[in-house]
Coordinates of C-alpha atoms in Angstrom, one line a residue:
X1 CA -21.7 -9.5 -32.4
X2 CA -23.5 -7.2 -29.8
X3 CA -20.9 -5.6 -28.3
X4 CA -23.1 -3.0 -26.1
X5 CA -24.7 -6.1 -24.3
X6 CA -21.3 -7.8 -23.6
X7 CA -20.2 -4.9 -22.4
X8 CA -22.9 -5.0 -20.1
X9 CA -22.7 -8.0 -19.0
X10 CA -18.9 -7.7 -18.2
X11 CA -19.8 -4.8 -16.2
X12 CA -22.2 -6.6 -14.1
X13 CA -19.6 -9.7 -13.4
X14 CA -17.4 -6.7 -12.8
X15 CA -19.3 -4.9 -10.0
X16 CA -16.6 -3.9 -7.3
X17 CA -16.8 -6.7 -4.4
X18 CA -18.1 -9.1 -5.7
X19 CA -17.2 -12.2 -7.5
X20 CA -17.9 -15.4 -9.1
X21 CA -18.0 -18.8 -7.5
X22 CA -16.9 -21.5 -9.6
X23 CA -19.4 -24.7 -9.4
X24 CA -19.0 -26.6 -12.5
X25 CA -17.4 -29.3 -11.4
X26 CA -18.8 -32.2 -13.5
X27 CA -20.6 -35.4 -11.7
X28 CA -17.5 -36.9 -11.6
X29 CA -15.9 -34.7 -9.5
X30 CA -18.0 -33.2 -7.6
X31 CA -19.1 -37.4 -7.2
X32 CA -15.2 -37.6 -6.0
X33 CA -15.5 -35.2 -3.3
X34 CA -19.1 -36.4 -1.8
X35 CA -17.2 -39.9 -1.8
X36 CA -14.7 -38.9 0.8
X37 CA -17.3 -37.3 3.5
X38 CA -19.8 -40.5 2.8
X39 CA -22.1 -39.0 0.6
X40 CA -23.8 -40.6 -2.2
X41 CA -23.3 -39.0 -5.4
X42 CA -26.7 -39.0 -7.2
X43 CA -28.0 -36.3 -8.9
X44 CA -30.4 -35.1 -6.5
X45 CA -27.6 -34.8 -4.1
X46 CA -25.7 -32.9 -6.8
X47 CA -28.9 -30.1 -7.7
X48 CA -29.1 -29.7 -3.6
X49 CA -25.5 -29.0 -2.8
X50 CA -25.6 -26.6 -5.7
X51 CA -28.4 -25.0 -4.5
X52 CA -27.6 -23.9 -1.5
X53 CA -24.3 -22.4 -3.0
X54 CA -26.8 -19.8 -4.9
X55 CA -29.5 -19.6 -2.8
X56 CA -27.4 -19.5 0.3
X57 CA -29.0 -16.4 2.2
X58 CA -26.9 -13.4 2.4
X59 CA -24.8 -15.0 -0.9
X60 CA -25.9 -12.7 -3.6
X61 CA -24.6 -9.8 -1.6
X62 CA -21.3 -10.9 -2.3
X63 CA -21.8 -13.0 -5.8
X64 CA -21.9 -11.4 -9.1
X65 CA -21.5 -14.2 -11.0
X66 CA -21.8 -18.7 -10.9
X67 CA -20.4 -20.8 -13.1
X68 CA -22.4 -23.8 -13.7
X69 CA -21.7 -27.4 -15.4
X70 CA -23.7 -28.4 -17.9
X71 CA -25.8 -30.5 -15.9
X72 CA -26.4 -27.5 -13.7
X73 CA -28.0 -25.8 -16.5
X74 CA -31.0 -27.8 -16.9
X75 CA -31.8 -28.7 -13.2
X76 CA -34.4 -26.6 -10.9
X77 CA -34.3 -25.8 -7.3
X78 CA -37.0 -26.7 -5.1
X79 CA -39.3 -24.0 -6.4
X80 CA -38.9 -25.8 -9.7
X81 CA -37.1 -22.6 -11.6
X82 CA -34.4 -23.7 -13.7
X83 CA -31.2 -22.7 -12.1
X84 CA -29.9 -20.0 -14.7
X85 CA -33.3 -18.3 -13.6
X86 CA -33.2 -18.7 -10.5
X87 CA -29.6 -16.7 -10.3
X88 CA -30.6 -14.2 -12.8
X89 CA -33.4 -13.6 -10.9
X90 CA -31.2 -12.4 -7.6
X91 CA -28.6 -10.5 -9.8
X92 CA -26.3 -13.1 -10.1
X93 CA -24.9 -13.1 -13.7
X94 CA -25.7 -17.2 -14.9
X95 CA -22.7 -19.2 -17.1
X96 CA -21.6 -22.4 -18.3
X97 CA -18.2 -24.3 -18.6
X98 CA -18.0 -25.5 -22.2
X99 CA -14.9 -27.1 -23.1
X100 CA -14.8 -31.3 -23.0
X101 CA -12.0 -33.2 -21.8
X102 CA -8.0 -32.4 -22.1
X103 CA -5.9 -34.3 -24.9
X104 CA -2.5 -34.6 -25.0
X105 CA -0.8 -32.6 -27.3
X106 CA 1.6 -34.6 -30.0
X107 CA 5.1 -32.8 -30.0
X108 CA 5.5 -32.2 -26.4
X109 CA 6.3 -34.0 -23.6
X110 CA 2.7 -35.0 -22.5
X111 CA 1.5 -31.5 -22.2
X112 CA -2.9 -31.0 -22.8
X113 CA -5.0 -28.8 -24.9
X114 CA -8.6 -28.8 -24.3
X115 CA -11.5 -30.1 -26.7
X116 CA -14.7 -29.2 -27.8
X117 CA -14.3 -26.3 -30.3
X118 CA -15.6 -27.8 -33.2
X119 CA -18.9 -28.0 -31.5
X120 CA -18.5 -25.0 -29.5
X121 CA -20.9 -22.5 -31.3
X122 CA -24.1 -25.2 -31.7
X123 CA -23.4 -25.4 -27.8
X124 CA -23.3 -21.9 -27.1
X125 CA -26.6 -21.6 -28.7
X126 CA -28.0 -24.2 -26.7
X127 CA -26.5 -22.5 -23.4
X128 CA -28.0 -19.0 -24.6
X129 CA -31.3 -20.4 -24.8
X130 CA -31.1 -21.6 -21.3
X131 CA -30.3 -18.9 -19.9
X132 CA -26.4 -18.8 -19.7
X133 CA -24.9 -15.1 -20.0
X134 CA -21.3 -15.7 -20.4
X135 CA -18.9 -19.1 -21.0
X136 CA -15.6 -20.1 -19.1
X137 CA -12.6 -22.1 -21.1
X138 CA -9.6 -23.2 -18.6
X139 CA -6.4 -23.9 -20.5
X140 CA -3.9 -25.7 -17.9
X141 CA -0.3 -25.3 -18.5
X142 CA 2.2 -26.6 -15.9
X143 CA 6.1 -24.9 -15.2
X144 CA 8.6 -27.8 -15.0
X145 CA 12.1 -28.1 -16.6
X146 CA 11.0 -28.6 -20.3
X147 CA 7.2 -27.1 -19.7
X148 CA 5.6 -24.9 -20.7
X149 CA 6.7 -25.6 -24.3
X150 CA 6.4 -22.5 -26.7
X151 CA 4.3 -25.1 -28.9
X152 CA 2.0 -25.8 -25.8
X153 CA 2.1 -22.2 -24.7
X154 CA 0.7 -21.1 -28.7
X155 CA -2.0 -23.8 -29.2
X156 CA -3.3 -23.2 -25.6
X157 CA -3.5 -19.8 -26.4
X158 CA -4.9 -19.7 -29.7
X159 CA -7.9 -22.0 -28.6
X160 CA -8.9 -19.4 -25.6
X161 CA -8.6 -16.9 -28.6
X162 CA -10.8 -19.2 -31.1
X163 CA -13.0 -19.7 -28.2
X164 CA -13.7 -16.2 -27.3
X165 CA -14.7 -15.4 -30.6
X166 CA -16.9 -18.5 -31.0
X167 CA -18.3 -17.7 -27.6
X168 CA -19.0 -13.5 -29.0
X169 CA -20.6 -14.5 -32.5
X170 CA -23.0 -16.7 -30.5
X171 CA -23.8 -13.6 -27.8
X172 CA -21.7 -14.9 -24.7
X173 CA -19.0 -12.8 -23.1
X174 CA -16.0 -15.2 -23.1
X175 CA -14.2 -15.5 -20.1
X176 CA -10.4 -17.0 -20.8
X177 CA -8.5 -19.2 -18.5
X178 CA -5.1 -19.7 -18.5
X179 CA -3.9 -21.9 -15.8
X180 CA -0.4 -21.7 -15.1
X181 CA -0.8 -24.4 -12.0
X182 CA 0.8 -24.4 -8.6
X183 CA 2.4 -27.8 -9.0
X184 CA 6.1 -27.2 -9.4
X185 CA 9.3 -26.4 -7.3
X186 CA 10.1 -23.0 -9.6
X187 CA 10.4 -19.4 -7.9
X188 CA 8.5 -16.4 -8.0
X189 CA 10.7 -15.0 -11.0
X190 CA 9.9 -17.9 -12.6
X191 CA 6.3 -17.6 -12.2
X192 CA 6.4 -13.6 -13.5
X193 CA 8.2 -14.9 -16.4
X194 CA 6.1 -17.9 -17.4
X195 CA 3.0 -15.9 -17.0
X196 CA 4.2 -13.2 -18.8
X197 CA 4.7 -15.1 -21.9
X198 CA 1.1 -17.1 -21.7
X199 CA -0.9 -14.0 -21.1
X200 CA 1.3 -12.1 -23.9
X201 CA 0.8 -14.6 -26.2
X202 CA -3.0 -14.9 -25.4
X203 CA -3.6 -11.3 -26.0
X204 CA -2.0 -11.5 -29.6
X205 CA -3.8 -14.5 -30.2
X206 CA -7.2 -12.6 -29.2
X207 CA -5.8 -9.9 -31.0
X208 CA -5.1 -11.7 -34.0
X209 CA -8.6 -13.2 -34.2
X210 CA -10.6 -9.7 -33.7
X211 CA -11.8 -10.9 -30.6
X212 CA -13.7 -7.5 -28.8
X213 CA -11.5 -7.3 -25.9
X214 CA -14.1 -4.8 -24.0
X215 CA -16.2 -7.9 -24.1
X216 CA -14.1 -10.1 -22.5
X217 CA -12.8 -11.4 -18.9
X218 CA -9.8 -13.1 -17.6
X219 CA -10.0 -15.7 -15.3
X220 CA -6.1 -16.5 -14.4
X221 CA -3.7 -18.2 -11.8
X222 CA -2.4 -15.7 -8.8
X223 CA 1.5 -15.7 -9.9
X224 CA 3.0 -17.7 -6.8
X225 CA 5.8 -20.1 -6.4
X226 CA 5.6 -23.4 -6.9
X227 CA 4.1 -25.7 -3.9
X228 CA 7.4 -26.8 -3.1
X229 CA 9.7 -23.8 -4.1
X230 CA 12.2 -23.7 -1.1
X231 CA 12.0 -20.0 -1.2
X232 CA 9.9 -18.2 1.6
X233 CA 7.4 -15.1 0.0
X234 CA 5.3 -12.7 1.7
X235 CA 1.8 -11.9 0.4
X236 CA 2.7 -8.5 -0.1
X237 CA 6.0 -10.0 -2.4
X238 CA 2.9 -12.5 -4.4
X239 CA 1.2 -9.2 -4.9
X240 CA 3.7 -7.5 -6.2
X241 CA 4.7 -10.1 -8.5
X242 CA 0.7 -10.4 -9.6
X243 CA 0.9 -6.2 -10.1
X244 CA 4.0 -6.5 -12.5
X245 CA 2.6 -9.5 -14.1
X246 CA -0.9 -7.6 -15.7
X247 CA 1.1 -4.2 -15.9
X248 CA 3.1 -5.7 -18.4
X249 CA 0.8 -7.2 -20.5
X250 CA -3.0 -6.7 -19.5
X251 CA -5.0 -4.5 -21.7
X252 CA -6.7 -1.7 -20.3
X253 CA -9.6 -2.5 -22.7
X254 CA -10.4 -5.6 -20.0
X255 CA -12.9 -4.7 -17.5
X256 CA -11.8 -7.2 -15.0
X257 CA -9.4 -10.2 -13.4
X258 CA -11.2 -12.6 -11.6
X259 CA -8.3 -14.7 -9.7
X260 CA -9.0 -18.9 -9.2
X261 CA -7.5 -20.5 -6.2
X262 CA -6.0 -22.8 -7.7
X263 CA -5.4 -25.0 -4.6
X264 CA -4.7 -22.4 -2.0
X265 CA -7.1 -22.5 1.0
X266 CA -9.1 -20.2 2.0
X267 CA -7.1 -17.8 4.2
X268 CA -4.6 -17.7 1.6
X269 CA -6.0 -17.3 -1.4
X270 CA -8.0 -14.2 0.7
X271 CA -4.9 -12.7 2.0
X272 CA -3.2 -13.0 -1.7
X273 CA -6.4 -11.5 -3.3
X274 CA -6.3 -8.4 -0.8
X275 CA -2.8 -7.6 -0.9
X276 CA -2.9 -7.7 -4.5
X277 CA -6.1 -5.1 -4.4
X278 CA -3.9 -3.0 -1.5
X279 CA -0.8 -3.0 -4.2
X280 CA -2.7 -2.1 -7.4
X281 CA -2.3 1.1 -7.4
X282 CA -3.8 2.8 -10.3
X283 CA -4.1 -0.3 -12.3
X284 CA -7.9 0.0 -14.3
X285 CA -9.0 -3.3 -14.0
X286 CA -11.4 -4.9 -11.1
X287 CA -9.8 -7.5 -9.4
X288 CA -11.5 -10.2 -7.6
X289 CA -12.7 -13.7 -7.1
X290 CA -13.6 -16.8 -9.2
X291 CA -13.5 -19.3 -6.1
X292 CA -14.0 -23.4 -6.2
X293 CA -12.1 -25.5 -3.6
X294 CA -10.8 -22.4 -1.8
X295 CA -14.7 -21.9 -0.7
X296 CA -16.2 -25.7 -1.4
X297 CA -13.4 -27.3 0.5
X298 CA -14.3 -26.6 4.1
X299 CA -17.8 -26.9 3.5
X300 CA -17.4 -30.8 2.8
X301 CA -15.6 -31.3 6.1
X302 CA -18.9 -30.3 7.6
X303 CA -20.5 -33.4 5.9
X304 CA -18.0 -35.9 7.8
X305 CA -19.7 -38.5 10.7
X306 CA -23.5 -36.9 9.1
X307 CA -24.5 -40.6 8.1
X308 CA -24.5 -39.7 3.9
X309 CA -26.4 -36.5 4.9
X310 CA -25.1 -32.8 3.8
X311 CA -26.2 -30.6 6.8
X312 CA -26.9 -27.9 4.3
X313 CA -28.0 -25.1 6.8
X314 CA -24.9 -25.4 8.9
X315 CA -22.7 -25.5 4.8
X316 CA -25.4 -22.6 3.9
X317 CA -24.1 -20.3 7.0
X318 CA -20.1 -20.9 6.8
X319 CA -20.6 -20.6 3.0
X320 CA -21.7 -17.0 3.2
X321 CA -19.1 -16.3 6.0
X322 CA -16.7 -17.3 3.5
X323 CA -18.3 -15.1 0.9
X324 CA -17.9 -12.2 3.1
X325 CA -14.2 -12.8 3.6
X326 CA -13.5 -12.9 -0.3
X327 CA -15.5 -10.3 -1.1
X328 CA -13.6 -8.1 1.4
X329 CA -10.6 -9.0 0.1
X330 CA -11.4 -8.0 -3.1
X331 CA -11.9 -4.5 -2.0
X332 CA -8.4 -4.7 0.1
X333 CA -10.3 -4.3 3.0
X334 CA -10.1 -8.1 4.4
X335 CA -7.7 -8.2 7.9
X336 CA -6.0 -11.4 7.3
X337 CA -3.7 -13.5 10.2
X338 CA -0.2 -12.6 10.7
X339 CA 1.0 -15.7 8.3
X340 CA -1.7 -15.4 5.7
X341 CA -1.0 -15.5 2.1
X342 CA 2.4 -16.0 3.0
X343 CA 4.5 -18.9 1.0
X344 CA 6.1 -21.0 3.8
X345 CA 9.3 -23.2 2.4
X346 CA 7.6 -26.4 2.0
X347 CA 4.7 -26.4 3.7
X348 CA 1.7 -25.8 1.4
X349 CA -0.6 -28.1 0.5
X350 CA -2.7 -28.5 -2.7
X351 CA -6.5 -28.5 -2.2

């Protein structure tokens, strides 16, 4: 294990401001969202959408890091440089989604674990060579009545572990993603609690395993209600809840937090992100962005009445504006709208 180049690498996904967008949707859905603006998903469509997300002018200012499907990883932009290249090439640090499809998990009530570890290290090898830097798991978990399950909680949690170590041995800096999703009527207590216990388990898991948590970043949920709690929060209360979330659990040893959306828009998701970085404190850890629908979303809507065509100048120039907003935010210094980031009783809607 080379622990003085995943160090480096974290440090560079790390760099204050910047953060990572999340493109590896797989051509299924990515194929599910060209669909509903009358685009046809082939894979030419696919490699041009994609590059204008890391080509976009003015978007490596703001990006450290992409993560990339593996389909992304072997297709070329227009100059015919491999994409991995390509976003090395403007500082942004290149990685790969590796985990397959979800299973269900016997002994629970229909909650999922991930697959793919038993091929996981041949893989990484394969990504290395292409150019990938780091990998990204995502373990879902969902808050109901019965859920999470302790057993769905541990076996979620050891995987991220087995896969961070898998991901080290083969040279990749292992970034872990537990997903406690929005779906749900519970509270914000609720949420602290529930993500308490996943991330506690998952760093005694990593623990456990001798996983080099210098090495390593997490990719996590913002702690918020559930869509339909009937509770009212302000951003500043989500941030507060986020704060006392890592506080209590979160290593020092981890460089950095990169939040997902999760199926907040835009202006939410920005004004959570900044009051969390205006609450911090003294926390140690660089807190930012790992972005998908929250930035990929509106950018679709600009497709709409185009004839099948993506207008990708017109996606290029709201994409970066976008960029600029989250990449404010992550320093604390984005000026959101008098209801942003706020939980309205009832009134959110997933992306």
């Amino acid at each position: 294990m080379a622990k003085a180049q995943l160090q480096i690498t974290c440090a560079s996904i790390c760099t204050p401001g910047k953060g990572i967008t999340a493109c590896d949707e797989g051509p299924g859905t990515i194929g599910g969202r060209f669909e509903k603006v009358g685009v046809e998903n082939t894979e030419e469509n696919r490699r041009a959408y994609r590059q204008m997300l890391f080509e976009a002018p003015g978007a490596s200012e703001h990006l450290s890091a992409a993560i990339l499907d593996p389909e992304t990883m072997y297709q070329k932009n227009d100059a015919g440089v491999l994409f991995p290249e390509a976003l090395a090439k403007l500082g942004i640090v290149p990685g790969v989604k590796p985990h397959l499809k979800v299973y269900k998990l016997p002994g629970t009530g229909g909650e999922t674990v991930m697959q793919g570890l038993d091929s996981l290290a041949a893989r990484c090898k394969e990504y290395k060579a292409a150019g990938a830097k780091f990998a990204k798991w995502r373990s879902p978990l969902v808050i109901t009545e019965s859920a999470p399950s302790d057993l769905a909680i541990e076996a979620n949690m050891r995987d991220l572990a087995r896969y961070a170590l898998i991901c080290q041995d083969e040279g990749l800096v292992p970034i872990v993603e537990p997903d406690v999703v929005m779906q749900g009527t519970h509270d914000l207590e609720t949420a602290i609690a529930v993500n308490v216990k996943v991330q506690a388990t998952l760093y005694k898991a990593m623990l456990d395993h001798g996983v080099f948590m210098e090495g390593t970043i997490l990719k996590t949920n913002m702690v918020n209600p559930g869509l339909d709690c009937p509770v009212s929060y302000t951003a500043e209360e989500i941030a507060e809840a986020n704060i006392t979330t890592l506080r209590r659990v979160m290593p020092v040893a981890i460089p950095g937090v990169n939040f997902l959306s999760g199926g907040q828009n835009l202006e939410d998701a920005a004004a959570r992100l900044n009051a969390i970085n205006r609450t911090k404190g003294n926390s140690p850890w660089n807190l930012s962005f790992s972005w998908s629908a929250a930035l990929q979303m509106p950018l679709f809507e600009l497709c709409k009445g185009k004839g099948g065509k993506m207008p990708l100048e017109e996606m290029s120039a709201l994409y970066v504006k976008e960029l600029q907003v989250a990449s404010a935010a992550a320093l604390g210094k984005h000026t959101p709208g008098p209801e942003e980031g706020a939980h309205v009783a009832k009134q959110l809607v997933a992306a």
